[in-house]
Short mmCIF file of C-alpha atoms in Angstrom, two decimals:
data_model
loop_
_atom_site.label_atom_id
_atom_site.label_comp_id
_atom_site.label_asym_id
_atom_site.label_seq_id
_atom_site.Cartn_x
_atom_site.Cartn_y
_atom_site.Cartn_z
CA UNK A 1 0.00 0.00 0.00
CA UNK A 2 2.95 2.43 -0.90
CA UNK A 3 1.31 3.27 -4.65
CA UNK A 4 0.77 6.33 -5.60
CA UNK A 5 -2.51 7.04 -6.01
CA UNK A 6 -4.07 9.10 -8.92
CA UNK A 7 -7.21 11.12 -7.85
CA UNK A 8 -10.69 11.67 -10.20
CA UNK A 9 -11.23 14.31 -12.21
CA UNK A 10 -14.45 14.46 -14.13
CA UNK A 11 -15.05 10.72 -13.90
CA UNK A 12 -10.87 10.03 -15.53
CA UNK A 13 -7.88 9.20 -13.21
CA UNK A 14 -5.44 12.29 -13.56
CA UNK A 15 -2.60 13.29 -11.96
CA UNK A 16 -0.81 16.45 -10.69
CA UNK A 17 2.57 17.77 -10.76
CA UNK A 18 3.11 17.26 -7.02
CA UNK A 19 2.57 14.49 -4.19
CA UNK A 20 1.50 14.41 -0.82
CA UNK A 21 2.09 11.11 1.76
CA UNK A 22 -0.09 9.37 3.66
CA UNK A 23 1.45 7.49 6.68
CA UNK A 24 -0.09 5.73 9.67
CA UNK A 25 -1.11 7.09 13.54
CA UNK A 26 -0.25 3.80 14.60
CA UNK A 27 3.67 3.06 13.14
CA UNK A 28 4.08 6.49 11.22
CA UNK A 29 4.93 3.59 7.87
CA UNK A 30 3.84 5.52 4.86
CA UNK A 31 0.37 4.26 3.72
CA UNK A 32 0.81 5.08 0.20
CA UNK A 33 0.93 8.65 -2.01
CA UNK A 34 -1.35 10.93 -2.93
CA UNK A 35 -1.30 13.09 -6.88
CA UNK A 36 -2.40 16.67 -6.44
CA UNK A 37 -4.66 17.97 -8.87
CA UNK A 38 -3.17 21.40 -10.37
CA UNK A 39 -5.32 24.55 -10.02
CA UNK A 40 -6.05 24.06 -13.84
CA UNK A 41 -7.25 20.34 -12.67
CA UNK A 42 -9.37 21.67 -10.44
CA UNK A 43 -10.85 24.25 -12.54
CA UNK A 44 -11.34 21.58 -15.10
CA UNK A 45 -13.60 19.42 -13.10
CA UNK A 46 -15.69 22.35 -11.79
CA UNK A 47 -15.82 23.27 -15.33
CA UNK A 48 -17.87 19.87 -16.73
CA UNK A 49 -19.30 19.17 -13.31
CA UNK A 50 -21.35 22.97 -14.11
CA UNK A 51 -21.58 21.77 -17.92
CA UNK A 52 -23.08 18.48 -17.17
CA UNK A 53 -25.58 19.65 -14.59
CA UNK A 54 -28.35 19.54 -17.12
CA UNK A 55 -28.13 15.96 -18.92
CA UNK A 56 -27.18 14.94 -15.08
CA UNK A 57 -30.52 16.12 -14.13
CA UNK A 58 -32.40 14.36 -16.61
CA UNK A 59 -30.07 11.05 -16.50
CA UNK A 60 -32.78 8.22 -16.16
CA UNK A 61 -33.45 6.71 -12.50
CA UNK A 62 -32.70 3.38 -13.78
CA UNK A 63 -29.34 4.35 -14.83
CA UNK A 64 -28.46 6.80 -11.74
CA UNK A 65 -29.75 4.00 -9.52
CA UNK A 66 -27.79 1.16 -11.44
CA UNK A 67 -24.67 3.17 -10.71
CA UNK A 68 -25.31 3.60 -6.87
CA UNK A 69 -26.49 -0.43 -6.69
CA UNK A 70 -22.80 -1.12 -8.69
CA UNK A 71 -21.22 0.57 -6.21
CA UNK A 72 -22.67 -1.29 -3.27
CA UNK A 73 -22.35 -4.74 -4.56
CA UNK A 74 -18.48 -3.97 -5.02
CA UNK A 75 -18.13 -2.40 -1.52
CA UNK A 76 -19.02 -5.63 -0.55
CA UNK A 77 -17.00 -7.71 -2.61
CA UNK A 78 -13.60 -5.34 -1.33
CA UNK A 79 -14.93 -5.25 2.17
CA UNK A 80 -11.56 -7.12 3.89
CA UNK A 81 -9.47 -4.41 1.33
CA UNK A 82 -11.10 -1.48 2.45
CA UNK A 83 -11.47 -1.89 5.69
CA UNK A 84 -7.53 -2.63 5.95
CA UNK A 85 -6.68 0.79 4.18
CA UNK A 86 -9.14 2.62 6.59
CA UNK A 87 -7.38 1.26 9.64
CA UNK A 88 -4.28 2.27 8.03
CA UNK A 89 -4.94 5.90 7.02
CA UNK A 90 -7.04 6.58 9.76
CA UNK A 91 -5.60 4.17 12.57
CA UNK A 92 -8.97 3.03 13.51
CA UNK A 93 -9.25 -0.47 14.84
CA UNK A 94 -9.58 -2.92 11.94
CA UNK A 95 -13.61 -4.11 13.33
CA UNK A 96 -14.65 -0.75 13.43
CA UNK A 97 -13.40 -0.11 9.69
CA UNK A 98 -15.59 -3.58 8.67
CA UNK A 99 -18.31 -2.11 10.44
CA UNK A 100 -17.62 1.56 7.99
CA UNK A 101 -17.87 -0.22 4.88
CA UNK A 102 -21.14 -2.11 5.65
CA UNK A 103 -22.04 0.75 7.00
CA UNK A 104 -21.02 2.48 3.04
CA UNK A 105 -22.80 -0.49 1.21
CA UNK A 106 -26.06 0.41 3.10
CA UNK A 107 -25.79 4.44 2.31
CA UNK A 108 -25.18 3.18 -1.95
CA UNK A 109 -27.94 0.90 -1.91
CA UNK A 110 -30.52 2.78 0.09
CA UNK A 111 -29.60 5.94 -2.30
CA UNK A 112 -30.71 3.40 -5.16
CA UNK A 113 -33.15 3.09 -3.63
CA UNK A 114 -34.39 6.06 -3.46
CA UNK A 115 -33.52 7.19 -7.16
CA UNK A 116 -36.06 4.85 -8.23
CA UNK A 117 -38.44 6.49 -5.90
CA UNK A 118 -37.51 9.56 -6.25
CA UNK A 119 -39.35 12.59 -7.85
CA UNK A 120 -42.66 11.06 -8.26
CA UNK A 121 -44.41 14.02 -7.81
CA UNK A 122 -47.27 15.31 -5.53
CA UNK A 123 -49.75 17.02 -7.45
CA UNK A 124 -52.52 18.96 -5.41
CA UNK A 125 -55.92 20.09 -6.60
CA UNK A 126 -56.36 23.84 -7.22
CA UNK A 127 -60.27 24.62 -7.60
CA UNK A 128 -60.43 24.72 -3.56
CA UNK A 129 -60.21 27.93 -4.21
CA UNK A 130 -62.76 29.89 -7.05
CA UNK A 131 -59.88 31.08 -8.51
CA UNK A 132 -58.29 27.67 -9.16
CA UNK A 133 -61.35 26.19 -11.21
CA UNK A 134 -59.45 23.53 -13.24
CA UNK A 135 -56.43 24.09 -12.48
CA UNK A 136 -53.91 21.13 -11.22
CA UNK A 137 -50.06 22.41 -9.54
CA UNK A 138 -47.65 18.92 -9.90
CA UNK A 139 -44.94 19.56 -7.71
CA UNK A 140 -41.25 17.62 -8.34
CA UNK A 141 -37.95 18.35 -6.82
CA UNK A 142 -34.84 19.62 -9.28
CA UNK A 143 -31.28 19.61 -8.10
CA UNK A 144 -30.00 23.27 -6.91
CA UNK A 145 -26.93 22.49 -8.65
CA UNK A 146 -23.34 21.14 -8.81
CA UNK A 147 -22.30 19.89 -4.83
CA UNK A 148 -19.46 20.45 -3.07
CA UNK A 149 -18.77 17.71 -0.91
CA UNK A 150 -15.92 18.40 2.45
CA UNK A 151 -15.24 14.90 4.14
CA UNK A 152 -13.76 14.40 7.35
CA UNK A 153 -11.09 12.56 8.61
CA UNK A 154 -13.07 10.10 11.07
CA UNK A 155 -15.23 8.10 8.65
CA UNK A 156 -13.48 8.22 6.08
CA UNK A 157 -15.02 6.10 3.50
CA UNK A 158 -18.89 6.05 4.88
CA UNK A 159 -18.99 10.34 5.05
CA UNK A 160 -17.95 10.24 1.62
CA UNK A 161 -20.80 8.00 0.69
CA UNK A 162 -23.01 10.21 2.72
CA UNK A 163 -21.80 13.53 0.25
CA UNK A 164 -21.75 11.09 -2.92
CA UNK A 165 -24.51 8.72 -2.87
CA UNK A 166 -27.55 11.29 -2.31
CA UNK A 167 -25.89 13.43 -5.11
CA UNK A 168 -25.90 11.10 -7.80
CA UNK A 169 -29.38 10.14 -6.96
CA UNK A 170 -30.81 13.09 -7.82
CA UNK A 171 -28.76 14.07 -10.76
CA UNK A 172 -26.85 16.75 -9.03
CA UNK A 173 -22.97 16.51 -10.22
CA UNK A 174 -20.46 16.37 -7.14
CA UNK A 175 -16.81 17.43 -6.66
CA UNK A 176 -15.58 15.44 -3.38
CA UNK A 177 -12.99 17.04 -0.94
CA UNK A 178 -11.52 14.08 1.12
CA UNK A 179 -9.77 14.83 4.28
CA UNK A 180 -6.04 15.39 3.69
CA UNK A 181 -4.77 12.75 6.43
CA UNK A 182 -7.54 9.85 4.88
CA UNK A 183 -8.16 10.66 0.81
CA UNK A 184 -7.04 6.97 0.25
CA UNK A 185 -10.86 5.88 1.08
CA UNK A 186 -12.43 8.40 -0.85
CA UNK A 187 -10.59 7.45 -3.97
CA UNK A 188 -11.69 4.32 -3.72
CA UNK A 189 -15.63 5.22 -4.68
CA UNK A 190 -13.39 7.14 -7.40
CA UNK A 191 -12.43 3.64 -8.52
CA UNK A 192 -15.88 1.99 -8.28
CA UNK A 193 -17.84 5.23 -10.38
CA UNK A 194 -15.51 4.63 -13.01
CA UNK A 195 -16.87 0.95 -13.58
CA UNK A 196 -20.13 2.80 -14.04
CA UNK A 197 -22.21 4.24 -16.93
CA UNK A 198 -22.18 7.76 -15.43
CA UNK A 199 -21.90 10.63 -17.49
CA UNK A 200 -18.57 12.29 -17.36
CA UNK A 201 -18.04 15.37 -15.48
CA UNK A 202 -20.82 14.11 -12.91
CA UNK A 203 -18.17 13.43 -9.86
CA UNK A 204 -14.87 14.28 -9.71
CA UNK A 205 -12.51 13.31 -6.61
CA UNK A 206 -9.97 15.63 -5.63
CA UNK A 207 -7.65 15.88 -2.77
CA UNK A 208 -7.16 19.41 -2.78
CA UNK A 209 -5.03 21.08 -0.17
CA UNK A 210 -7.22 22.84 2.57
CA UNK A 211 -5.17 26.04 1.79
CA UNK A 212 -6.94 25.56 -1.53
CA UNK A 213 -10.44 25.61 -0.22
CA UNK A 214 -11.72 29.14 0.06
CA UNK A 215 -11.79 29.62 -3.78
CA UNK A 216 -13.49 26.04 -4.81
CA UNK A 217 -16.07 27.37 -1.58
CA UNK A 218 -16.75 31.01 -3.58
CA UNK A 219 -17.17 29.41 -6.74
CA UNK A 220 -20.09 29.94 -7.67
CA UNK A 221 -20.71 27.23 -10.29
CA UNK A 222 -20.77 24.94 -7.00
CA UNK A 223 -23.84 26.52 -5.49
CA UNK A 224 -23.96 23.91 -2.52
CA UNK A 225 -21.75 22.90 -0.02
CA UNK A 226 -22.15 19.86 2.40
CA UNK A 227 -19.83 19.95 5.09
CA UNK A 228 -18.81 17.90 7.66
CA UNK A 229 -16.38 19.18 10.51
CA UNK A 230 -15.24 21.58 12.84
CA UNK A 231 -18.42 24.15 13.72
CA UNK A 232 -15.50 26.86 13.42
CA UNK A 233 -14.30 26.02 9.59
CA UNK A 234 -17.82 25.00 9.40
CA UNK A 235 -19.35 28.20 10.22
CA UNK A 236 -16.88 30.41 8.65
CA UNK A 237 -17.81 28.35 5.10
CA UNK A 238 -21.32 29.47 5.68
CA UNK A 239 -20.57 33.13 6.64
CA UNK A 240 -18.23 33.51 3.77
CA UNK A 241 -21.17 32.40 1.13
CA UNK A 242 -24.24 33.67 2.74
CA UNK A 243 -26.18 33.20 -0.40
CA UNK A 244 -25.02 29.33 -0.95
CA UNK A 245 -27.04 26.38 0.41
CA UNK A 246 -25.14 24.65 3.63
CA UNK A 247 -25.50 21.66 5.02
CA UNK A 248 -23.38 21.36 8.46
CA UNK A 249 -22.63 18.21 10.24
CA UNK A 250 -20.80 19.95 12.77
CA UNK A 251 -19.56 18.78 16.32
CA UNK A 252 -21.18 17.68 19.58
CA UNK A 253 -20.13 16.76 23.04
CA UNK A 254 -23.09 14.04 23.21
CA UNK A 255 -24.42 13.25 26.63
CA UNK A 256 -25.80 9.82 27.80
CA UNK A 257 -28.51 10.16 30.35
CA UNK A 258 -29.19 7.64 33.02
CA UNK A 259 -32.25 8.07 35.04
CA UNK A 260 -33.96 6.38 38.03
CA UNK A 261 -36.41 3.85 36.79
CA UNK A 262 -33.62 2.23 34.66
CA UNK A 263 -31.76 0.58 37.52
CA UNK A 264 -31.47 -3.23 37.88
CA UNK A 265 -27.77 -4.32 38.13
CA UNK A 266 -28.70 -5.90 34.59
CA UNK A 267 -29.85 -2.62 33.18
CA UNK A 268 -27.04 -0.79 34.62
CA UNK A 269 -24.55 -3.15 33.39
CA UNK A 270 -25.79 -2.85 29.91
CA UNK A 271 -25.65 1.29 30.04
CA UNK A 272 -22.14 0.80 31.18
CA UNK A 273 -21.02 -1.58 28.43
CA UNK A 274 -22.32 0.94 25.92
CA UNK A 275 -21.29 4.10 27.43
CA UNK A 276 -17.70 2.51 27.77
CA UNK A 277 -17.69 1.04 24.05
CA UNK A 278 -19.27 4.29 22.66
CA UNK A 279 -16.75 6.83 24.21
CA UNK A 280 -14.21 5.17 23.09
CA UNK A 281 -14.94 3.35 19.69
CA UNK A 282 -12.86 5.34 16.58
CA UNK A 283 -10.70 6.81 19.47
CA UNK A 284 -13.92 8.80 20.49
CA UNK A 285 -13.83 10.68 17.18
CA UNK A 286 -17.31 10.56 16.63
CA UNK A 287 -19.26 13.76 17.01
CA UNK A 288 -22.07 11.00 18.46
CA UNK A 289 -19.79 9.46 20.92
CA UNK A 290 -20.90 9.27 24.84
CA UNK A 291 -18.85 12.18 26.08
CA UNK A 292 -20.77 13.25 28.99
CA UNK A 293 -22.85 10.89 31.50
CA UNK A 294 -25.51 12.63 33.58
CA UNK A 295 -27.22 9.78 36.06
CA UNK A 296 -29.35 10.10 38.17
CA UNK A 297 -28.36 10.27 42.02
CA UNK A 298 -30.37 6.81 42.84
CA UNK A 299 -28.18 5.14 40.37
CA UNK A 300 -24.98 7.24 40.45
CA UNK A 301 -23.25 4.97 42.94
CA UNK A 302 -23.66 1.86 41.65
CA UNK A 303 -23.16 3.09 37.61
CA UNK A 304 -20.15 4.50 37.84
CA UNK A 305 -17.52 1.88 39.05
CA UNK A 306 -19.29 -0.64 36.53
CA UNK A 307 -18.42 2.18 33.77
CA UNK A 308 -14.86 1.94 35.17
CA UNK A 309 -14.37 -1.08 35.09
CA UNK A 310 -15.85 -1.37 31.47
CA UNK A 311 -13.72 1.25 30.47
CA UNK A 312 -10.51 -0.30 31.51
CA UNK A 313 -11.85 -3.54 29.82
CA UNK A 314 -10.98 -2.05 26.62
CA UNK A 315 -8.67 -3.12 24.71
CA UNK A 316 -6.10 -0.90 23.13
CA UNK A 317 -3.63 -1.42 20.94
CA UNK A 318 -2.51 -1.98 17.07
CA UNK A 319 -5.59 -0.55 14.54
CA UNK A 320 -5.00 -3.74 12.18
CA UNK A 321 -5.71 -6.52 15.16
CA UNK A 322 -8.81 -7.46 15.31
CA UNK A 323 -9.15 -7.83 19.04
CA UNK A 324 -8.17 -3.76 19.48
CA UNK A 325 -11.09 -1.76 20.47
CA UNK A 326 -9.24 1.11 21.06
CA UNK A 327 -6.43 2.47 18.63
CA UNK A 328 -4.48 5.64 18.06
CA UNK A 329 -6.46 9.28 17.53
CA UNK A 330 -5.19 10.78 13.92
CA UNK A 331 -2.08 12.48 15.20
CA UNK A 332 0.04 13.11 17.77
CA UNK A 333 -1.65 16.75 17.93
CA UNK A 334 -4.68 15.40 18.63
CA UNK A 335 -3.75 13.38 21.05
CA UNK A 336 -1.71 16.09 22.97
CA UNK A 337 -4.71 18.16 22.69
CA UNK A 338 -6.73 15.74 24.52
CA UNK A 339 -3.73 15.32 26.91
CA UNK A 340 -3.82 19.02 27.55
CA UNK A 341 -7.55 19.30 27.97
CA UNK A 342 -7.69 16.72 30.68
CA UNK A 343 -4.62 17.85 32.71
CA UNK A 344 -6.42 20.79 33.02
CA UNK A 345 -9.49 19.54 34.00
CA UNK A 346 -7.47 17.24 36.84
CA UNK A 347 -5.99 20.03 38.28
CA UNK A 348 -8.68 22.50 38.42
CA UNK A 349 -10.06 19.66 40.41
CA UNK A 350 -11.96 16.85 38.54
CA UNK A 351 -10.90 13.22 39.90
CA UNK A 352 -9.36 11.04 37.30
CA UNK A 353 -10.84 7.74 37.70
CA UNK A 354 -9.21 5.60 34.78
CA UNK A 355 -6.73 6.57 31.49
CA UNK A 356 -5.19 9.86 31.52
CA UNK A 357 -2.16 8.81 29.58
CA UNK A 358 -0.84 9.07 26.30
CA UNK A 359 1.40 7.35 24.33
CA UNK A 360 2.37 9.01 20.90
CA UNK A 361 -0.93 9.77 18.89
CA UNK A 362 -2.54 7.13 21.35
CA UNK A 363 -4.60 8.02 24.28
CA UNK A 364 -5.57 5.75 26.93
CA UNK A 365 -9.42 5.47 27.22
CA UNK A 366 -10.10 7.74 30.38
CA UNK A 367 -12.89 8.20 32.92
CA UNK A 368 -13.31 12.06 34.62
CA UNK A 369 -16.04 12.79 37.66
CA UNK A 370 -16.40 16.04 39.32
CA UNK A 371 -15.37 18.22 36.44
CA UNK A 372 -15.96 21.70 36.72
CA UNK A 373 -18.58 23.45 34.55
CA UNK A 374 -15.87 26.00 32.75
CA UNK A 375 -13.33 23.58 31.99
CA UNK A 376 -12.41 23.07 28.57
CA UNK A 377 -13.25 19.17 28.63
CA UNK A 378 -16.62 20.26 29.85
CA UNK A 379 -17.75 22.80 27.42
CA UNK A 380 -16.30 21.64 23.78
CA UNK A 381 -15.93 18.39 22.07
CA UNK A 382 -13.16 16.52 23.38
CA UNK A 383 -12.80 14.25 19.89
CA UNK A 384 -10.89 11.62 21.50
CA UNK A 385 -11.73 8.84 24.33
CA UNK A 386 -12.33 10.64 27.12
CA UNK A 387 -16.05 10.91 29.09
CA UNK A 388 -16.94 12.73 32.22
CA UNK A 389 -19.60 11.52 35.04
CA UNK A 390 -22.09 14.12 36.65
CA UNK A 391 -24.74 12.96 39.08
CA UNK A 392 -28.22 15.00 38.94
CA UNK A 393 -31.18 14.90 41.17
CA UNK A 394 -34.11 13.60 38.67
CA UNK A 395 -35.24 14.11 35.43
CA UNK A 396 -35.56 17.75 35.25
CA UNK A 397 -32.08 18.51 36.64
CA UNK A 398 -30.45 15.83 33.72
CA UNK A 399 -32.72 17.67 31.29
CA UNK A 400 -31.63 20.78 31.89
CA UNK A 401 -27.81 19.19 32.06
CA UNK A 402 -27.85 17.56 28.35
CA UNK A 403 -29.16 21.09 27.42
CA UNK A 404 -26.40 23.78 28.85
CA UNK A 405 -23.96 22.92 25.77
CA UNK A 406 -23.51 25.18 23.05
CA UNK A 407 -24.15 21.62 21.05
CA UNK A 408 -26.88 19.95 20.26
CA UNK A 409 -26.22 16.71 18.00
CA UNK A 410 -27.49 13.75 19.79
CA UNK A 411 -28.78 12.19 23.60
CA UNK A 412 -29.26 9.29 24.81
CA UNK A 413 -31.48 8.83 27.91
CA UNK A 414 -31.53 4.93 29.61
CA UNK A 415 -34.92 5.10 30.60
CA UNK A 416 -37.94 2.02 30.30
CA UNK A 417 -41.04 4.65 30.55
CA UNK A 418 -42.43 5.79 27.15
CA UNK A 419 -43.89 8.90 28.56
CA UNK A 420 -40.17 9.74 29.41
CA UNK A 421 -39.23 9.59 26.37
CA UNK A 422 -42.13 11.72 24.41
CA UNK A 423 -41.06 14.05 27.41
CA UNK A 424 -37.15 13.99 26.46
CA UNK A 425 -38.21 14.03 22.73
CA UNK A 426 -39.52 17.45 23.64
CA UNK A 427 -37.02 18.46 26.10
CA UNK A 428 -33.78 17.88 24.88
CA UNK A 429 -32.27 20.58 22.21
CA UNK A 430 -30.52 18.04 19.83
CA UNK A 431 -31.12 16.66 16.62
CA UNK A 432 -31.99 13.46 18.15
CA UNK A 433 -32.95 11.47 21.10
CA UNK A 434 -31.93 7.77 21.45
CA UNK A 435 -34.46 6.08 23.90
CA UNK A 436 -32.22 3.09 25.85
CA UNK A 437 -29.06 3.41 24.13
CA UNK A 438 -26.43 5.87 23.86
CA UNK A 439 -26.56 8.67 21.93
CA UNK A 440 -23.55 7.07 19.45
CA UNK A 441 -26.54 5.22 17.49
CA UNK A 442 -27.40 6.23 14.25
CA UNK A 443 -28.89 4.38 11.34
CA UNK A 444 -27.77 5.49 7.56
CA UNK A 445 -31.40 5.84 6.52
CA UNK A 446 -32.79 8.20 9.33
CA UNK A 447 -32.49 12.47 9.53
CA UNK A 448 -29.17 12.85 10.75
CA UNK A 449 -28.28 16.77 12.05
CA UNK A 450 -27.82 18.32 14.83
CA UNK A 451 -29.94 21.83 16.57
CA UNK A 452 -27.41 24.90 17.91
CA UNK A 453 -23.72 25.08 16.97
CA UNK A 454 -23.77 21.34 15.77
CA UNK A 455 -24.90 22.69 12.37
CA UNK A 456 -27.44 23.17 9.76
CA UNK A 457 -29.16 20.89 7.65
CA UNK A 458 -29.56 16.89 7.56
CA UNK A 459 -28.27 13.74 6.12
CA UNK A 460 -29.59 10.42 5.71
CA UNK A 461 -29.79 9.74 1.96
CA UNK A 462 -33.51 10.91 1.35
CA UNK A 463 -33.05 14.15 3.42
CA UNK A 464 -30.10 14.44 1.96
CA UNK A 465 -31.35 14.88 -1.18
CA UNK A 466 -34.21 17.39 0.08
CA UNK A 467 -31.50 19.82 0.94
CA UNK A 468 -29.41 19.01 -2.46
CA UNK A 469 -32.98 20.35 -4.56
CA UNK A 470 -36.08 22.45 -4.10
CA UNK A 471 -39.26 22.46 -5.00
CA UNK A 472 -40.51 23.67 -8.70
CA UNK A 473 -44.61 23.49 -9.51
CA UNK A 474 -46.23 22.95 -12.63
CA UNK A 475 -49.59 24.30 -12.95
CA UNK A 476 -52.10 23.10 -15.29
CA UNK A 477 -54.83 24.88 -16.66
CA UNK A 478 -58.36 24.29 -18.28
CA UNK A 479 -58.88 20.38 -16.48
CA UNK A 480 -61.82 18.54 -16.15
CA UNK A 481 -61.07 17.34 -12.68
#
């Protein structure tokens, strides 16, 4: 895996006049190399990806969703490949990356999916009004335009599918961004789009330098942008194009809420399991992971050494074993970052219960109670495997604690009463409330966004598409209806 790899422009491998390397969090061995499209390159796919948005548009379902089912079926037939590059370009633990690319397969074949279904039409009857005597409006949705699509580094083959997949279901051409530390991932849809019928200029891959963003952003043949990220690069895309369509995925510090009723030792040792996997599972770079537990006072005691002790049950080590739960975060930075964040928080007084090491770019999953309310750790997203404990006094109090965060991306609340959770499904300002489980659970199918500074916008292939199109009516006139 020490190739170097061309990237996609217009639908045709191409190379650059320069090279970038990718190398492993793990070992630091050199992954493979990356071409770097030229500005001309880059102009050049934005070029047919605007020329092609028309025939795009009115590509046939059958041969849109052909592509996307293609796709899928060879996802599945590389799985054991793929999944081996992503642990190596990403350092994530070698089951987690199997679990990515099923996860991938799913996104391509529910976007088929819904290319066949897609744009059917709603038409509405006009003559409720005198005004609207036989007259029928048939409303379909039309793409907005050529996408932009800004990957991160964290999933780094299934949020590509996520900027892809609902593009090319609707017709809409898309330029992908991969993250600079994981395009290896990304260039493999590259690969499996070629093998299909698409017309060319619809996608284009490109691994273009983050330096090089701000003018493929302003461009305005690209007149949407789905971004996932930091809410600080994330909002400063959406300030600097105020008259561009955004979607966000930005960042959370998710919170897992334990209340009274849910308090056998079997329910609490299931809560602890999850919240221990979940805060730690892709390093905790997830903007879903369990970063924050708020239990109830009843249970408090007995939760939190069985979250402990399932914390320090997992097992760390090399990305490419399959028996690691735990591997390195991206870099060394990161890792120091977290380092920093939780030295703080230990000596402005929180109690450091498990982890608080690091080793290189790896961190050692960690367990904080009693952290103050203005620490750092506290108020943004950690991004690494590190989750704090607060005990409340009932329902209201843990309500109100999921809810004093600038973020609002997903909850979880570990509760058996249903009118608890139509009451948390109210309560709780985040894009979504996971009744049982942790808030780390999300299906490919379902809305996927977040409320606050965790961004704009939703995924999930069919709301996806939504925000990649609006609305155009037809009116007819002079029916017999």
């Amino acid at each position: 895996m020490t190739s170097t790899h061309a990237f996609w422009l217009a639908g045709r491998q191409a190379t650059g006049e320069a090279t970038f390397d990718v190398t492993s969090p793990w070992d630091g061995r050199l992954v493979g190399q990356v071409s770097v499209p030229t500005d001309a390159q880059v102009e050049a796919a934005v070029a047919a990806a605007h020329a092609v948005r028309d025939e795009f548009a009115a590509t046939p379902a059958h041969v849109r969703a052909a592509a996307l089912d293609h796709v899928s079926r060879r996802l599945v037939e590389r799985t054991e490949e793929i999944a081996q590059l992503i642990s190596a370009e990403n350092g994530k633990p070698v089951k987690w990356a199997r679990g990515e690319v099923g996860r991938a397969v799913s996104v391509f074949r529910f976007a088929a999916e819904e290319a066949r279904r897609f744009n059917g039409g709603e038409a509405q009857r006009l003559d409720t009004d005198a005004g609207g005597a036989g007259r029928l409006a048939l409303t379909r949705r039309f793409p907005k335009g050529a996408v932009l699509g800004i990957a991160p580094f964290n999933f780094p083959l299934n949020l590509c599918a996520h900027k892809i997949a609902p593009a090319i279901a609707v017709g809409a051409p898309i330029i992908l961004k991969p993250a600079p530390a994981t395009p290896l991932s990304g260039l493999i849809i590259g690969e499996l789009l070629a093998e299909t019928e698409l017309p060319a200029g619809s996608w284009s891959v490109l691994p273009v330098p983050n330096d090089k963003m701000p003018a493929l952003v302003q461009d305005e043949r690209l007149p949407v942008i789905s971004f996932t990220g930091s809410d600080k690069v994330g909002y400063a895309i959406m300030d600097s194009v105020p008259r561009k369509h955004c979607t966000l995925e930005l960042g959370g510090n998710g919170a897992a809420v334990v209340l009274g009723d849910f308090a056998s030792e079997q329910d609490l040792d299931w809560a602890a399991t999850r919240i221990a996997t979940f805060s730690n599972y892709q390093g905790g770079q997830s903007c879903i992971s369990v970063q924050r537990v708020i239990a109830d006072a009843t249970v408090y005691d007995r939760l939190l050494p069985k979250i402990v002790e399932a914390v320090e049950a997992q097992v760390t080590g090399d990305p490419s074993d399959s028996a690691t739960d735990v591997g390195p975060l991206v870099s060394e930075d990161a890792a120091k970052r977290v380092e920093s964040w939780v030295d703080e928080a230990v000596q402005a007084g929180a109690k450091l219960l498990a982890g608080g090491k690091r080793d290189g770019a790896s961190y050692a999953p960690t367990v904080l109670a009693d952290v103050p309310a203005d620490s750092t750790i506290a108020c943004e997203e950690v991004f690494g495997p590190v989750l704090t404990v607060k005990k409340v006094d009932g329902e209201t109090e843990a309500f109100a604690a999921v809810n004093d965060s600038k973020y609002g991306l997903q909850a979880g609340v570990f509760t058996h009463d249903v009118q608890t959770a139509f009451r948390a499904h109210r309560a709780l300002e985040v894009g979504g409330v996971i009744i049982g489980d942790v808030p780390s659970y999300r299906a490919d199918q379902m809305p996927y966004g977040g409320a606050k500074q965790s961004g704009v916008g939703r995924e999930g292939v069919r709301f996806a598409m939504d925000d990649y199109t609006y609305e155009r009516v037809l009116v007819l006139t002079g029916l017999a209806l």
